Structures are given as C-alpha cells and as structure tokens.
C-alpha cells in the first residue's frame, strides 16, 4: 500500500527534474545496455556455433590430408582454424591416401581410446527405381564405424553383415523417406527387395537390408518436396571402393571413447599418422575435433564477455555513485518536506523507504531503458554478423535485478540520512 | 475545572541549547503548564521568548532537557522515537506559519498523508480527506497543488491535514502570521469551529493581541518562563 504511494511520489519527483533524472540514469543505462548487447550477441554466436558443431559431432576427430606448406611462414595457422580453406592446388591421389593398413595399426596402437573409425566413400548421386517410382539418393560406401560416428539408428532391418562386407555385396541401407516414395512407406516390403540404382553412368542392382530414419540436416535449404528429396543411401565400404576403383581414403573420422581428453588425443592422432607421411612430398596429416575447437572459441568468448562485463560494472559503479549523489542533493532540497512528514507522524522507516524507493525507481527506469537499448544494439549487431538474434530473458531479468540492487546499495546511505534527520532541524532548515 | 481530563501536563520543563559551551542558551527555564481537554489556549510573548520551543515540545517533535511531560496520559519522557512519531500521527495536528504542504502533491493527497502513515485504506482515506476539505471550504480545489493555491487556501488545506487522524490536540504556531487580516480572520474562525463544534483542544501561538483575546486562556512567556496567565474574552462563531 505504501509502496504504491512511494512509487507515485518517486515518479512525480523525477518528473519535476527530468533532465537531472536522465543524466543520473545515464551511467546505469550505459552499463546495463552494454551488458545486454554483449549477452545478446554472445548468446546468438554461441547458439549458432553449437548448432553447427553439434551436428558435426563433438566427440569425433576428423583426420584429413592437407598440402604441405612450401616453407613460407605466416597467415592462417594462428587461430587453429585451418579448415583446409580455398586455394588448395593439389588433390591427394591414390598413393597419398590413408590405407586400411594404417587405420588397423592405429586402432591396435590405441585400443582403449578409439571406439570406431568411420570411413565414407562417396559415389555419384542418382536414383533408386522401382517400376515407375523413383527416389533421389546420394549413395556412398561406409565402414561400420560410420553409423556410430553419425548416431544413425535403424528403423527396420539390419546393418551390413560381415559376409556382405567381405564379399563386396550390393547391400543397401536407405532412408524411410525413400521407402515412402518407393514402397508407400511399407518397410516390411522394402527389406529384402532388390531395386535398381542409377549412380552417374552406372546401372546397379542393390538389395535393401535396412532402413534408417531421415533427419533434416542443418544445411538443407529450401523446401524440396518429399517426392524429390535427396537422401543418403549406404553401401558396404568395399563395394563402393570397387565402383570408384580405389582402395584408400583422403579423410576419415575417429570416434573417441568417452572420457578421453579431446585436445591431447587430437595431437597424438596427428603425430601418429604423420609418421607415415614423413617422406610424402606433398601431403601431411591434419586432425581436429569440434569439441576442442568449441572449447577454445567458448573461452575466447568468455574473455570478451568478462572484459565487457568489467566495463559495464565500472559504468554501473559510476552510475550508482551518481544516483547516490543526486539522492543526497534531493534530500537536502527536501529537508523541510522531510521535517513536515515527521511532524505529521511518519516513522523513520517510512522516510527511509520513500527515498530508497526513489533511488530504486531511478535505477530501474535506467535499467529498463538500458535493456531496451541493449537488446536493440545486440540485435543490430547480430544482424550485421548474420546470426540469429536471441535476446536472453534471464540476462534481462538479471540486469533489472542488478539495477535495483544498485539502487538499494547506493540509495541506502542517503535514505538513511533522511530518516535520521532531527525533525526540528529539518523543519527549521532554510 | 480540576475534574476535567488533563490533555497536557508539564512540570519544570527546561530546554537548553549548546549545552556545556560558553554560548549555552536556555530557551525554556522551568515551565509548568496544564491544559485541559477541550481548552482553547493562546501563547503570547516577545520574539525569542521560547513560544515555538514550547510548542515543539508539546507536539513531541522535540524533547525537553529537563522536566516531566505527559500528553493525553502518555509519559513522553519514557517514549521511544517510534512511539513519538505514532503519538504525533494519532494525537497531534500541526499547523505552521509557513503552511508546509508537500510540493507537487495535490491538496487531497496532502490531507491524506497523516492517514497514509496511520495505515488507513485508500478508500477510507480518500473519503475522509474529501470530507475534511469540504469542512474548510476547499472542495473545489482538491486536485490543485500547493503551488496553485493562495496563502489562505494553503492554510485551510493545512488545517484539514492537521485534522486527518482526528487528533486530540491542535498546535498552531502563528497560523495567521503570513496572512492579511481578513484571510487571517477566516482561518481563525476555522479554529473556533474546530474548538466549539468538534471539541478540540487547541494551543495557538500568536503575535496578535486581538486574536489571543478570542481564546479562553492566555499565557505570556518571557525569556523562557511563564510570566502571566489570565482568561480571554472568548468568541462566538459567526
Ligand atoms: N535549534 C536551536 N539552536 C539554538 N538556539 C535555538 C534553537 N531553537 C531556538 N533557539 C533559541 O531559543 C530561543 C527561543 O526560540 P523560539 O523559536 O522558541 O522563539 P519564539 O518565541 O518562537 O520566537 P518567534 O516569535 O520569533 O517565533 C531563541 O533565543 C532562539 O535563538
Ligand atoms: Mg516562533
């Protein structure tokens, strides 16, 4: 009940001194808006990062070949972001590839650390055909570890048998979307069916052994109709290698055993394979894991955030001191009012509350303006950086709570001073 | 006279300033005063004689340096500060020479203020404040702020505010001091009405001998002591 009156009173006294109130709020506004802006940008950066990386699998290590540097130092290496960017002149050829032999030795060397190895051999995209029905597919041969590395579980049927792998069989695992297009969704009918596969200029016949659940990937743009959707089709790795006339691979993925330290195992892996490439003139091995990259990016973000939080903290501190100063001025100006209130019977606690509420209202209004300003700035920045803007509700609430706390902290001393005034002295004040 | 209730009972009230310094001032030097319920008392005396000091002690805004003071049965010497603010809120209504209305706050809200501190509900406050403003003839200025009122109007609002919690005693320190004589007359008539119609105990400080004569009893202060005490002529409400 008194709170409502106090808020009304505080607002009317702010209205009487608009400019002064605004200048007082400025520190709070700057502090809060910079916190909110950085939180908004930070949150959207982080969410877009985790989105990207999560879909690539965070506990996987990707091992690939990259061209040896021609002894000219510089550029790219620093950030640990050597994604094998553009401008690669040479592509690895058959004799540069990782061989099954190397992979086997690697697995034997780190039996506890390596859970599985995923190798994928892509074929030309094409179509599955059943009578007049078709399904667009992107076929590839995959090793056993592929399904583990990509978290792919079957809805029906089974994975490739050892027999099928050894015999380079034409066994296929297809998506449920393809089953929809070819068998009206009847998975029972699909399993065991023999269908035609056109891949590039090859006409093949494959037997369906399994069906997996298709998941929209983060990268699929636009809305292709279900009918024309291209989904992956998997063959045993040896089968695909036969078709491509190859026996090695230029990259593969290692699934780490849980509990391994990604950073150190990435470098161990890189060192292990580089032994094989010591004498290779053109290529060396590069290994990286999303989780270690994510860690370093997150810690970089953390440093930036801490820096800005520090600046914001200083702005809030200065703002708080400004609020304290203006409250002291306001109390001196209103000494007779305070005396009158005491004569009327206001207890000290009511006077203290009145000025505390006034300080909190100043800070809260500053905080609200800061939140709005910060959100707008953050969203503009996110737009410029082309990231989804995600203003975080929790940081807004925390900011508002924090600005109120600033009001209480810096408002208490002046409010208490007002409460403790002697009524006679206050009434006689000229 | 003796069987009436004693509203104010003071014995040996001393008020000193700058105690134990070479400039020590005794604003009051042993005042004994008894005021009965429903009395209309005037306090007169030269400037600096200690009238306001006495008034502030009566209103419990100030504590005496020495002496006993009982207000409406409450021993104020023993009361804590919070109890004193409660006494001021419930039992005392102040009217000042300089009005002391709260700036930027409507007349209505000013009158509601003592009721607000008493914890009265908003509806009750509002109704009572309107009634009090009607009583002082300010019903058409209720939403106006002090800055928009004349001196006489401000003092009428202040009197309505003093009546907020229906106090037992009204203390007025030169309430007409800043007003012209006809406006002062109107304010004085209000005090007579509060005295006669509502039976309020009133202590009035004034420099005007004519106004003092209108009360029931006049005491004269000189250098912090009561030097004379006599009956006034009284006044009939016009
Ligand atoms: N806070 C104070 N500090 C020091 N001296 C004070 C204080 N208040 C009052 N006095 C002194 O006490 C004496 C009585 O003052 P008081 O205000 O009671 O006089 P008064 O009779 O009301 O005078 P006036 O008619 O001019 O209002 C004066 O000499 C004054 O200087
Ligand atoms: Mg005086």
XYZ file of C-alpha atoms and ligand atoms in Angstrom:
700
model
C 0.000 0.000 0.000
C 2.713 2.459 0.977
C 4.882 1.061 -1.811
C 2.400 2.230 -4.431
C 2.322 5.744 -2.944
C 6.102 5.769 -2.750
C 6.441 4.810 -6.401
C 3.973 7.516 -7.419
C 5.844 10.015 -5.307
C 9.190 8.968 -6.773
C 7.838 9.297 -10.320
C 6.445 12.753 -9.651
C 9.720 13.941 -8.168
C 11.588 12.543 -11.195
C 9.143 14.280 -13.495
C 9.848 17.557 -11.747
C 13.552 17.172 -12.605
C 13.516 15.317 -15.911
C 16.919 16.377 -17.180
C 18.612 15.730 -13.887
C 16.979 12.324 -13.593
C 18.035 11.398 -17.111
C 21.648 12.429 -16.585
C 21.684 10.441 -13.366
C 20.384 7.390 -15.157
C 22.969 7.622 -17.916
C 25.594 5.538 -16.128
C 23.053 2.833 -15.395
C 21.766 2.957 -18.965
C 25.260 2.574 -20.430
C 26.170 -0.204 -18.028
C 23.027 -2.253 -18.496
C 22.756 -1.742 -22.247
C 26.324 -2.909 -22.855
C 25.739 -6.000 -20.730
C 22.540 -6.828 -22.590
C 24.068 -6.114 -26.012
C 27.041 -8.399 -25.428
C 24.809 -11.077 -23.933
C 22.532 -10.968 -26.961
C 25.407 -11.174 -29.431
C 27.234 -13.737 -27.315
C 24.195 -15.944 -26.945
C 23.439 -15.909 -30.664
C 27.091 -16.551 -31.527
C 27.230 -19.435 -29.151
C 23.941 -20.941 -30.245
C 24.900 -20.779 -33.912
C 28.294 -22.300 -33.085
C 26.885 -25.137 -31.044
C 24.260 -25.755 -33.704
C 26.892 -26.124 -36.370
C 29.284 -28.135 -34.306
C 26.699 -30.304 -32.607
C 25.559 -31.551 -35.996
C 29.121 -32.487 -36.872
C 29.572 -34.486 -33.706
C 31.625 -33.113 -30.893
C 33.456 -36.225 -29.723
C 34.648 -37.105 -33.211
C 38.102 -36.385 -34.550
C 38.322 -35.648 -38.222
C 41.617 -36.695 -39.808
C 42.427 -35.459 -43.279
C 45.258 -34.785 -45.673
C 46.428 -31.333 -46.399
C 49.092 -29.957 -48.626
C 52.464 -29.337 -47.036
C 53.396 -25.696 -46.667
C 56.136 -24.608 -49.029
C 58.337 -23.293 -46.223
C 56.731 -19.887 -46.317
C 55.644 -18.924 -42.822
C 52.610 -16.917 -41.968
C 48.932 -16.326 -42.330
C 46.348 -18.854 -41.461
C 47.870 -21.069 -38.789
C 47.313 -18.898 -35.731
C 43.650 -19.371 -34.902
C 43.672 -23.137 -35.175
C 41.096 -22.700 -37.892
C 42.818 -24.496 -40.710
C 39.728 -25.866 -42.310
C 41.607 -26.706 -45.468
C 40.326 -23.498 -46.965
C 40.281 -22.455 -50.604
C 43.312 -22.313 -52.839
C 44.459 -25.918 -52.413
C 46.318 -26.628 -55.634
C 46.784 -30.375 -55.447
C 44.293 -33.057 -54.550
C 45.655 -36.227 -53.000
C 45.901 -39.141 -55.327
C 45.718 -42.887 -54.822
C 49.263 -43.232 -53.459
C 48.718 -40.446 -50.900
C 45.578 -41.972 -49.383
C 45.248 -43.403 -45.918
C 45.272 -47.156 -46.269
C 43.269 -49.722 -44.325
C 46.635 -50.922 -43.077
C 47.363 -47.582 -41.367
C 43.905 -47.484 -39.794
C 44.308 -51.013 -38.433
C 47.691 -50.162 -36.925
C 46.216 -47.002 -35.376
C 43.380 -48.971 -33.802
C 45.820 -51.524 -32.441
C 48.035 -48.775 -31.040
C 45.178 -47.049 -29.189
C 42.790 -49.891 -28.417
C 41.151 -48.093 -25.476
C 40.896 -44.620 -26.968
C 39.433 -45.472 -30.355
C 35.841 -46.590 -30.288
C 35.355 -46.804 -34.024
C 36.590 -45.407 -37.290
C 34.245 -44.044 -39.847
C 35.266 -44.001 -43.500
C 32.969 -42.847 -46.255
C 33.444 -43.295 -49.996
C 31.027 -41.169 -51.988
C 29.522 -42.218 -55.308
C 27.768 -40.103 -57.892
C 24.253 -39.186 -56.851
C 21.383 -40.812 -58.609
C 18.042 -42.522 -58.253
C 16.506 -45.690 -56.935
C 13.902 -47.072 -59.300
C 11.008 -49.440 -58.633
C 8.660 -49.796 -61.584
C 7.591 -46.223 -62.346
C 8.509 -44.933 -58.900
C 11.759 -43.222 -58.050
C 13.657 -41.817 -55.065
C 16.592 -39.421 -55.329
C 19.598 -40.722 -53.455
C 23.157 -39.804 -52.743
C 24.954 -43.152 -52.477
C 28.145 -43.810 -50.575
C 30.044 -46.688 -49.100
C 30.557 -46.585 -45.376
C 32.510 -48.513 -42.788
C 30.893 -49.945 -39.675
C 32.022 -47.010 -37.553
C 30.077 -44.584 -39.731
C 26.766 -45.437 -38.085
C 28.254 -44.889 -34.632
C 30.009 -41.666 -35.611
C 26.807 -40.213 -37.011
C 24.430 -41.572 -34.411
C 22.421 -43.301 -37.073
C 19.958 -45.919 -35.861
C 17.901 -48.230 -37.984
C 14.115 -48.196 -38.017
C 13.915 -51.567 -39.678
C 16.203 -54.271 -40.991
C 19.868 -54.568 -40.045
C 23.359 -53.247 -40.610
C 25.701 -54.931 -43.126
C 26.785 -58.425 -42.196
C 30.490 -59.379 -42.163
C 29.695 -61.617 -45.060
C 28.304 -58.765 -47.120
C 31.310 -56.607 -46.347
C 33.853 -59.275 -47.203
C 32.064 -60.197 -50.390
C 31.619 -56.612 -51.554
C 27.875 -57.253 -51.796
C 25.374 -54.884 -53.288
C 23.534 -54.489 -49.961
C 21.942 -51.107 -49.263
C 20.583 -49.189 -46.311
C 18.127 -46.478 -47.354
C 16.088 -43.762 -45.664
C 12.480 -44.010 -44.577
C 11.723 -41.170 -46.995
C 12.939 -43.306 -49.874
C 10.765 -46.153 -48.593
C 7.816 -43.749 -48.635
C 8.458 -42.921 -52.264
C 9.157 -46.462 -53.466
C 7.065 -48.713 -51.224
C 4.371 -46.363 -49.896
C 6.102 -46.493 -46.531
C 5.884 -50.280 -46.219
C 9.230 -51.079 -44.615
C 8.478 -54.804 -44.380
C 8.073 -54.913 -48.132
C 11.185 -52.801 -48.696
C 13.508 -55.029 -46.675
C 14.839 -57.753 -48.932
C 13.629 -56.100 -52.122
C 16.003 -55.844 -54.980
C 15.854 -52.488 -56.752
C 17.694 -50.622 -59.482
C 20.184 -47.902 -58.576
C 21.374 -45.436 -61.135
C 24.523 -43.665 -59.974
C 26.114 -41.383 -62.517
C 26.562 -43.575 -65.594
C 26.385 -46.844 -63.652
C 23.325 -49.088 -63.582
C 23.387 -51.239 -60.464
C 21.093 -53.573 -58.649
C 21.022 -53.398 -54.859
C 19.254 -55.370 -52.158
C 17.766 -53.331 -49.327
C 18.792 -54.675 -45.923
C 17.992 -51.749 -43.613
C 16.009 -48.522 -43.248
C 17.118 -45.533 -41.198
C 15.171 -42.533 -40.056
C 15.914 -39.451 -42.112
C 16.685 -36.305 -40.169
C 16.555 -32.895 -41.710
C 20.104 -31.600 -41.563
C 21.016 -28.101 -40.506
C 22.302 -27.494 -44.006
C 19.275 -28.387 -46.079
C 17.891 -25.207 -47.512
C 14.614 -24.571 -49.191
C 11.629 -26.833 -49.321
C 12.166 -29.632 -51.768
C 9.017 -31.691 -51.948
C 9.103 -35.052 -50.165
C 8.966 -36.709 -53.544
C 12.164 -35.114 -54.851
C 14.045 -35.099 -51.579
C 17.576 -36.495 -51.893
C 18.538 -38.804 -49.037
C 21.643 -40.840 -48.349
C 21.956 -44.439 -49.449
C 24.640 -46.550 -47.821
C 26.587 -49.482 -49.303
C 29.361 -51.524 -47.679
C 32.652 -49.623 -47.975
C 34.472 -52.248 -50.127
C 31.572 -52.257 -52.585
C 31.833 -48.515 -53.116
C 35.604 -48.654 -53.382
C 35.283 -51.229 -56.142
C 32.969 -48.922 -58.021
C 35.349 -45.997 -57.624
C 38.420 -48.132 -58.304
C 40.158 -47.038 -55.154
C 41.491 -48.701 -52.013
C 42.181 -45.822 -49.653
C 40.659 -42.607 -48.358
C 41.733 -38.983 -48.021
C 39.893 -38.442 -44.772
C 38.150 -40.332 -42.015
C 36.577 -39.792 -38.642
C 37.652 -41.302 -35.353
C 35.010 -41.850 -32.694
C 36.728 -41.262 -29.376
C 35.944 -43.425 -26.384
C 34.016 -41.490 -23.759
C 36.089 -39.701 -21.143
C 39.061 -39.039 -23.418
C 40.713 -35.637 -23.438
C 39.983 -34.399 -26.947
C 42.831 -31.899 -27.176
C 45.667 -34.270 -26.390
C 44.238 -37.158 -28.358
C 43.851 -34.956 -31.418
C 47.558 -34.178 -31.388
C 48.527 -37.800 -30.638
C 46.457 -38.879 -33.608
C 48.008 -36.264 -35.853
C 51.503 -37.274 -34.803
C 50.741 -40.970 -35.258
C 49.655 -40.586 -38.849
C 52.291 -38.047 -39.781
C 54.896 -40.736 -39.254
C 53.554 -42.382 -42.422
C 53.751 -39.100 -44.328
C 57.226 -38.057 -43.283
C 58.510 -38.850 -46.741
C 55.459 -37.743 -48.671
C 56.458 -34.729 -50.728
C 53.065 -33.122 -50.994
C 50.865 -34.040 -48.082
C 50.745 -34.151 -44.340
C 48.078 -35.107 -41.852
C 45.790 -32.697 -40.131
C 43.464 -33.742 -37.295
C 40.924 -31.679 -35.427
C 37.964 -32.167 -33.185
C 34.960 -29.924 -32.901
C 34.932 -30.184 -29.149
C 38.432 -28.783 -28.726
C 37.654 -26.065 -31.230
C 34.420 -25.318 -29.433
C 36.332 -25.089 -26.173
C 38.801 -22.542 -27.472
C 36.047 -20.479 -29.097
C 33.991 -20.571 -25.938
C 36.912 -19.494 -23.824
C 37.639 -16.678 -26.258
C 34.015 -15.571 -25.995
C 34.330 -15.832 -22.256
C 37.296 -13.490 -22.200
C 35.493 -10.927 -24.325
C 32.394 -11.217 -22.170
C 34.407 -10.769 -18.991
C 36.062 -7.673 -20.430
C 32.763 -6.089 -21.355
C 31.207 -7.117 -18.059
C 34.063 -5.323 -16.335
C 33.429 -2.153 -18.325
C 29.728 -2.475 -17.613
C 30.489 -2.977 -13.942
C 32.509 0.222 -13.853
C 29.718 2.082 -15.654
C 27.239 0.742 -13.114
C 29.509 1.741 -10.262
C 29.844 5.264 -11.617
C 26.089 5.310 -12.283
C 25.434 4.159 -8.737
C 27.622 6.889 -7.307
C 25.732 9.372 -9.487
C 22.460 8.099 -8.077
C 23.801 8.450 -4.548
C 24.947 11.972 -5.275
C 21.629 13.042 -6.731
C 19.744 11.476 -3.839
C 21.850 13.449 -1.380
C 21.070 16.633 -3.302
C 17.404 15.744 -3.425
C 17.289 15.092 0.305
C 18.922 18.400 1.093
C 16.461 20.186 -1.180
C 13.578 18.465 0.520
C 14.733 18.830 4.113
C 11.625 20.774 5.091
C 9.430 18.204 3.419
C 11.123 15.533 5.497
C 10.583 17.610 8.646
C 6.933 18.101 7.769
C 6.436 14.396 7.165
C 7.963 13.660 10.533
C 5.721 16.235 12.195
C 2.739 14.547 10.602
C 3.833 11.284 12.157
C 5.919 9.488 9.538
C 8.184 6.996 11.293
C 11.846 6.934 10.264
C 11.264 3.665 8.429
C 8.679 5.312 6.152
C 11.070 8.152 5.267
C 13.854 5.667 4.592
C 11.551 3.605 2.398
C 10.398 6.665 0.465
C 13.913 7.643 -0.603
C 15.056 4.086 -1.105
C 12.150 3.532 -3.474
C 13.039 6.746 -5.267
C 16.627 5.580 -5.801
C 15.385 2.181 -6.950
C 12.912 3.742 -9.361
C 15.699 5.852 -10.917
C 17.869 2.766 -11.321
C 15.040 0.575 -12.534
C 13.962 3.073 -15.186
C 17.625 3.384 -16.198
C 17.795 -0.406 -16.262
C 14.691 -0.726 -18.430
C 15.960 1.881 -20.897
C 19.320 0.074 -20.851
C 17.694 -3.294 -21.551
C 15.719 -1.898 -24.479
C 18.741 -0.076 -25.887
C 20.997 -3.093 -25.342
C 18.566 -5.505 -26.982
C 18.220 -3.246 -29.999
C 22.003 -2.836 -30.289
C 22.556 -6.570 -29.806
C 20.007 -7.430 -32.461
C 21.532 -4.964 -34.897
C 24.974 -6.446 -34.232
C 23.641 -9.980 -34.669
C 22.017 -8.916 -37.931
C 25.276 -7.389 -39.155
C 27.163 -10.559 -38.221
C 24.369 -12.547 -39.864
C 23.448 -14.589 -36.841
C 20.078 -15.323 -35.287
C 19.405 -12.757 -32.543
C 18.482 -14.375 -29.276
C 17.856 -11.803 -26.544
C 18.196 -13.808 -23.370
C 15.326 -13.469 -20.925
C 17.456 -14.499 -17.997
C 20.074 -11.833 -18.669
C 17.319 -9.219 -18.943
C 15.860 -10.276 -15.607
C 19.284 -10.399 -14.004
C 20.080 -6.925 -15.346
C 16.874 -5.477 -13.971
C 17.503 -7.158 -10.649
C 21.030 -5.841 -10.699
C 19.976 -2.268 -11.385
C 17.531 -2.480 -8.487
C 20.349 -3.770 -6.322
C 22.464 -0.790 -7.391
C 19.558 1.440 -6.348
C 19.326 -0.208 -2.948
C 23.077 -0.205 -2.391
C 23.692 3.403 -3.370
C 20.300 4.671 -2.204
C 20.556 3.309 1.302
C 23.010 5.823 2.671
C 21.069 8.928 1.524
C 17.748 7.366 2.542
C 19.087 6.543 5.954
C 20.450 10.038 6.287
C 16.979 11.409 5.558
C 15.385 9.001 8.020
C 17.715 10.055 10.805
C 17.216 13.793 10.408
C 16.089 15.558 13.524
C 12.503 16.727 12.889
C 13.044 20.187 14.379
C 16.270 20.805 12.484
C 14.576 19.643 9.313
C 11.572 21.914 9.846
C 13.758 24.933 10.608
C 16.004 24.300 7.585
C 16.197 27.371 5.356
C -12.257 22.883 36.266
C -9.995 20.424 38.117
C -12.145 17.367 37.322
C -11.667 17.736 33.583
C -9.189 15.493 31.779
C -5.667 16.842 31.587
C -4.503 16.901 27.997
C -1.115 18.478 28.630
C 0.725 18.271 31.911
C 4.180 19.845 32.115
C 6.324 20.364 35.187
C 9.689 22.050 35.281
C 10.317 21.943 31.547
C 13.784 23.231 30.663
C 15.224 23.429 27.169
C 18.841 24.354 26.663
C 20.900 24.691 23.516
C 24.686 24.471 23.143
C 24.873 22.740 26.498
C 28.258 22.977 28.275
C 29.599 25.570 25.882
C 30.168 29.263 26.548
C 27.142 30.013 24.320
C 24.694 27.914 26.298
C 21.122 29.188 25.747
C 18.144 28.380 27.920
C 15.140 28.690 25.615
C 12.824 27.461 28.379
C 13.642 27.787 32.087
C 11.273 25.630 34.095
C 7.805 25.879 32.544
C 4.846 24.353 34.396
C 1.729 24.100 32.255
C -1.527 22.201 32.433
C -4.023 22.257 29.589
C -7.406 20.546 29.931
C -9.313 18.684 27.281
C -11.334 20.996 25.055
C -9.464 24.126 26.097
C -8.522 26.881 23.638
C -5.241 28.348 24.814
C -3.200 31.225 23.434
C 0.551 31.573 23.983
C 1.937 35.068 23.527
C 5.261 36.746 24.161
C 8.052 38.620 22.514
C 10.073 37.166 19.698
C 12.630 34.722 21.055
C 10.722 34.186 24.291
C 10.503 30.450 23.661
C 6.990 30.020 22.262
C 7.955 27.806 19.329
C 10.310 25.814 21.504
C 7.480 25.119 23.921
C 5.160 24.223 21.085
C 7.621 21.750 19.631
C 7.963 20.022 22.970
C 4.173 19.891 23.357
C 3.956 18.325 19.903
C 6.724 15.797 20.813
C 8.839 16.988 17.893
C 11.454 17.893 20.469
C 12.385 16.535 23.877
C 12.964 18.784 26.905
C 16.399 18.906 28.500
C 14.776 18.586 31.924
C 11.256 18.197 33.289
C 8.256 15.924 33.073
C 5.750 15.978 30.241
C 2.613 13.881 29.907
C 0.468 14.206 26.766
C -3.053 12.782 26.912
C -1.966 10.305 29.578
C 1.244 9.219 27.801
C 4.571 9.823 29.563
C 6.608 11.245 26.694
C 9.914 11.145 28.580
C 9.822 7.356 28.511
C 8.600 7.027 24.918
C 10.925 5.882 22.140
C 11.249 7.824 18.869
C 8.928 5.473 17.002
C 6.332 5.834 19.749
C 6.648 9.613 19.497
C 6.015 9.527 15.756
C 2.984 7.419 16.455
C 1.792 9.967 19.060
C 2.299 12.819 16.586
C 0.399 10.862 13.990
C -2.556 9.982 16.200
C -2.871 12.702 18.855
C -1.345 15.887 17.422
C -2.214 18.088 14.478
C 0.323 20.752 13.493
C -0.445 23.993 11.690
C 2.590 26.062 10.696
C 3.024 29.691 9.813
C 4.610 28.635 6.514
C 1.898 26.001 5.767
C 4.494 23.291 4.994
C 2.372 21.500 2.424
C 4.194 18.854 0.374
C 5.074 20.345 -3.004
C 3.874 18.805 -6.280
C 1.236 16.871 -4.372
C -2.484 17.602 -4.599
C -4.376 19.184 -1.719
C -6.272 15.932 -1.367
C -3.106 13.851 -1.111
C -1.656 16.306 1.405
C -4.687 15.839 3.629
C -4.482 12.062 3.171
C -0.857 11.971 4.296
C -1.331 11.515 8.074
C -3.925 8.831 7.330
C -1.484 7.148 4.948
C 1.114 6.915 7.693
C -1.590 5.591 10.007
C -2.127 2.732 7.552
C -5.700 3.634 6.611
C -7.124 2.074 3.450
C -7.082 4.172 0.324
C -10.855 4.389 0.038
C -11.323 5.453 3.644
C -8.500 7.985 3.336
C -9.968 9.437 0.233
C -13.448 9.835 1.640
C -12.231 11.349 4.871
C -9.858 13.771 3.144
C -12.652 14.973 0.868
C -14.899 15.498 3.856
C -12.210 17.498 5.674
C -11.541 19.644 2.617
C -15.278 20.321 2.366
C -15.250 21.347 6.033
C -12.580 24.001 5.344
C -14.370 25.116 2.186
C -11.764 23.765 -0.229
C -13.921 21.189 -2.027
C -13.397 22.823 -5.425
C -9.598 22.881 -5.093
C -8.967 19.288 -4.093
C -6.892 18.346 -7.135
C -4.848 21.519 -7.021
C -1.231 21.501 -5.953
C 0.107 23.862 -3.251
C 1.868 25.918 -5.964
C -1.560 26.721 -7.374
C -3.150 27.933 -4.111
C -3.194 31.276 -2.287
C -1.795 31.599 1.222
C -5.201 31.437 2.882
C -6.174 28.437 0.783
C -2.928 26.684 1.663
C -3.505 27.292 5.356
C -7.019 25.868 5.110
C -5.624 22.734 3.457
C -3.022 22.553 6.233
C -5.766 22.738 8.868
C -7.671 19.961 7.110
C -4.443 17.922 7.131
C -3.953 18.590 10.853
C -7.419 17.088 11.414
C -6.502 13.974 9.388
C -6.470 11.402 12.165
C -8.923 13.313 14.376
C -6.199 14.318 16.874
C -6.866 15.221 20.495
C -4.885 18.441 20.215
C -4.170 21.002 17.523
C -0.991 23.049 17.724
C -0.846 26.197 15.612
C 2.335 28.274 15.503
C 1.383 31.715 14.184
C -1.058 30.278 11.623
C -2.184 33.750 10.550
C 1.277 35.312 10.646
C 1.682 35.273 6.859
C -1.881 36.212 6.002
C -3.704 39.526 5.610
C -6.217 40.369 8.320
C -9.393 39.229 6.522
C -7.834 35.911 5.462
C -6.430 35.575 8.988
C -9.942 36.146 10.301
C -11.272 33.298 8.179
C -8.545 30.936 9.403
C -9.172 31.983 12.999
C -12.896 31.271 12.573
C -11.968 27.774 11.456
C -10.114 27.213 14.717
C -13.152 28.450 16.668
C -15.312 25.974 14.798
C -12.946 23.103 15.499
C -12.959 24.118 19.136
C -16.695 24.606 19.563
C -18.148 22.060 17.144
C -15.563 19.284 17.420
C -14.435 19.982 20.958
C -10.755 20.074 20.019
C -8.066 21.181 22.421
C -6.172 23.969 20.675
C -2.903 25.696 21.517
C -2.385 28.834 19.439
C 0.766 30.897 19.255
C 0.120 34.399 18.009
C 1.574 37.871 17.950
C -1.871 39.416 17.580
C -3.349 40.551 20.920
C -6.869 40.675 19.401
C -6.744 37.081 18.246
C -5.311 35.992 21.599
C -8.216 37.665 23.392
C -10.642 35.445 21.462
C -9.330 32.338 23.238
C -10.273 31.023 26.673
C -6.903 31.411 28.390
C -3.808 33.414 27.545
C -0.344 32.660 28.879
C 2.552 35.002 28.361
C 6.145 33.838 28.014
C 9.195 35.951 28.681
C 12.757 34.713 28.401
C 11.632 31.120 28.570
C 9.350 31.413 31.590
C 5.587 31.914 32.036
C 5.168 35.381 33.484
C 1.383 35.715 33.434
C -1.736 33.710 32.899
C -5.286 35.070 32.510
C -8.637 34.287 30.936
C -9.535 35.551 27.487
C -12.797 37.083 26.399
C -13.816 34.172 24.212
C -15.556 34.241 20.884
C -18.847 33.260 19.337
C -18.806 31.637 15.914
C -20.176 33.954 13.282
N 17.874 24.863 17.347
C 18.243 25.889 18.092
N 19.537 26.094 18.372
C 19.933 27.128 19.129
N 19.100 28.013 19.664
C 17.787 27.871 19.409
C 17.294 26.796 18.613
N 15.944 26.916 18.563
C 15.624 28.014 19.282
N 16.709 28.580 19.783
C 16.743 29.759 20.634
O 15.746 29.626 21.633
C 15.106 30.848 21.858
C 13.603 30.689 21.715
O 13.291 30.490 20.361
P 11.818 30.286 19.846
O 11.892 29.912 18.398
O 11.126 29.356 20.727
O 11.223 31.722 19.984
P 9.767 32.219 19.651
O 9.151 32.696 20.898
O 9.032 31.225 18.884
O 10.065 33.468 18.722
P 9.258 33.989 17.448
O 8.054 34.706 17.982
O 10.190 34.961 16.809
O 8.904 32.824 16.624
C 15.701 31.835 20.905
O 16.637 32.642 21.598
C 16.392 31.015 19.885
O 17.562 31.650 19.410
Mg 8.303 31.014 16.844
